[in-house]
Amino acid sequence: LLQKVTFQPADIWGYNVPEEPGGNLSWEALHHGWNLLSMPFAANAEEISRIFGDGAVLWVWDTENKRYYIADTLEAGRGFWIYIDDLSAISPDGQTLSNGRVATPAFEPGWNLRGPDWQETELPENGWMLSHGRSWEKTGDFLPGKAYCFFLQE
């Protein structure tokens, strides 16, 4: 299995090229402040910095210990919170991820924070998802680049 992959942030989070040179860039799915996201591929600390800029802090949910922690690496499909001050720090360019296609961990009983991975994970039937837009709501969507709170019953 080829593990190296090129991740395209512009495709997954919708980068809009400025109409004029020096114009303001925009992202369809990213905004200033807190963002709840996922990546379909795994990434190490250096790769995360290339995508989100130096100093990026990603908060992921630890299902077993029921708490958030700051992640140095991301597993494929792992959901995370990130606070974005400067949208221009995020690279729209393709980024090579050295081990992007590694096995994705299974869903664990309890709350999970996940999005689709590169294998297009199907959700277990004995769970339900919440989506965060302007409010939390039950959803059937499972869209790349977004993250969802997913409760898996034992």
mmCIF file of N, CA and C in Angstrom, residues 4 7 22-23 36 45 48 54 57 59-60 63 66-67 69 71 74 76 80 85 97 118 127:
data_model
loop_
_atom_site.group_PDB
_atom_site.id
_atom_site.type_symbol
_atom_site.label_atom_id
_atom_site.label_comp_id
_atom_site.label_asym_id
_atom_site.label_seq_id
_atom_site.Cartn_x
_atom_site.Cartn_y
_atom_site.Cartn_z
ATOM 1 N N LYS A 4 2.356 7.430 0.967
ATOM 2 C CA LYS A 4 2.530 8.842 0.649
ATOM 3 C C LYS A 4 1.359 9.326 -0.212
ATOM 4 N N PHE A 7 -2.201 15.910 -0.252
ATOM 5 C CA PHE A 7 -3.440 16.445 0.319
ATOM 6 C C PHE A 7 -3.668 17.834 -0.261
ATOM 7 N N GLY A 22 -3.341 40.901 -4.922
ATOM 8 C CA GLY A 22 -3.338 41.564 -3.619
ATOM 9 C C GLY A 22 -4.708 41.597 -2.955
ATOM 10 N N GLY A 23 -5.708 40.996 -3.617
ATOM 11 C CA GLY A 23 -7.061 40.967 -3.061
ATOM 12 C C GLY A 23 -7.167 40.002 -1.893
ATOM 13 N N LEU A 36 -14.114 23.500 13.443
ATOM 14 C CA LEU A 36 -14.188 22.065 13.722
ATOM 15 C C LEU A 36 -13.977 21.350 12.390
ATOM 16 N N ALA A 45 3.655 16.398 12.694
ATOM 17 C CA ALA A 45 3.735 17.785 13.167
ATOM 18 C C ALA A 45 4.244 18.738 12.089
ATOM 19 N N ILE A 48 1.491 19.288 9.505
ATOM 20 C CA ILE A 48 0.434 20.138 10.064
ATOM 21 C C ILE A 48 0.862 21.603 9.999
ATOM 22 N N ASP A 54 2.950 27.912 11.146
ATOM 23 C CA ASP A 54 3.688 27.672 12.393
ATOM 24 C C ASP A 54 2.836 28.058 13.585
ATOM 25 N N VAL A 57 -2.320 25.002 16.680
ATOM 26 C CA VAL A 57 -2.633 24.126 17.811
ATOM 27 C C VAL A 57 -3.934 23.396 17.495
ATOM 28 N N TRP A 59 -6.714 20.664 18.760
ATOM 29 C CA TRP A 59 -7.293 20.000 19.932
ATOM 30 C C TRP A 59 -8.120 18.821 19.451
ATOM 31 N N VAL A 60 -7.794 17.623 19.920
ATOM 32 C CA VAL A 60 -8.529 16.420 19.549
ATOM 33 C C VAL A 60 -9.159 15.793 20.790
ATOM 34 N N THR A 63 -11.412 9.741 23.415
ATOM 35 C CA THR A 63 -12.642 9.034 23.784
ATOM 36 C C THR A 63 -12.470 8.241 25.071
ATOM 37 N N LYS A 66 -12.048 10.758 27.957
ATOM 38 C CA LYS A 66 -13.116 11.769 27.950
ATOM 39 C C LYS A 66 -12.584 13.185 28.189
ATOM 40 N N ARG A 67 -11.609 13.571 27.361
ATOM 41 C CA ARG A 67 -11.045 14.916 27.475
ATOM 42 C C ARG A 67 -10.372 15.302 26.158
ATOM 43 N N TYR A 69 -7.109 17.062 24.166
ATOM 44 C CA TYR A 69 -5.671 17.254 24.345
ATOM 45 C C TYR A 69 -5.107 17.864 23.067
ATOM 46 N N ALA A 71 -2.763 17.853 19.988
ATOM 47 C CA ALA A 71 -2.176 16.783 19.179
ATOM 48 C C ALA A 71 -0.936 17.256 18.432
ATOM 49 N N LEU A 74 -1.907 13.841 13.544
ATOM 50 C CA LEU A 74 -3.322 13.532 13.309
ATOM 51 C C LEU A 74 -3.447 12.173 12.645
ATOM 52 N N ALA A 76 -5.764 9.686 10.278
ATOM 53 C CA ALA A 76 -6.704 9.903 9.186
ATOM 54 C C ALA A 76 -8.131 9.924 9.720
ATOM 55 N N PHE A 80 -10.805 17.596 14.780
ATOM 56 C CA PHE A 80 -10.036 18.477 15.660
ATOM 57 C C PHE A 80 -10.617 19.885 15.637
ATOM 58 N N ASP A 85 -6.387 32.561 13.513
ATOM 59 C CA ASP A 85 -6.282 34.020 13.576
ATOM 60 C C ASP A 85 -6.154 34.621 12.185
ATOM 61 N N LEU A 97 1.987 14.274 2.201
ATOM 62 C CA LEU A 97 1.912 13.678 3.537
ATOM 63 C C LEU A 97 2.591 12.317 3.458
ATOM 64 N N TRP A 118 -9.596 8.581 4.231
ATOM 65 C CA TRP A 118 -9.291 8.285 2.830
ATOM 66 C C TRP A 118 -9.930 7.001 2.342
ATOM 67 N N GLY A 127 -24.941 3.971 16.196
ATOM 68 C CA GLY A 127 -24.512 5.257 16.726
ATOM 69 C C GLY A 127 -25.292 6.390 16.089
#
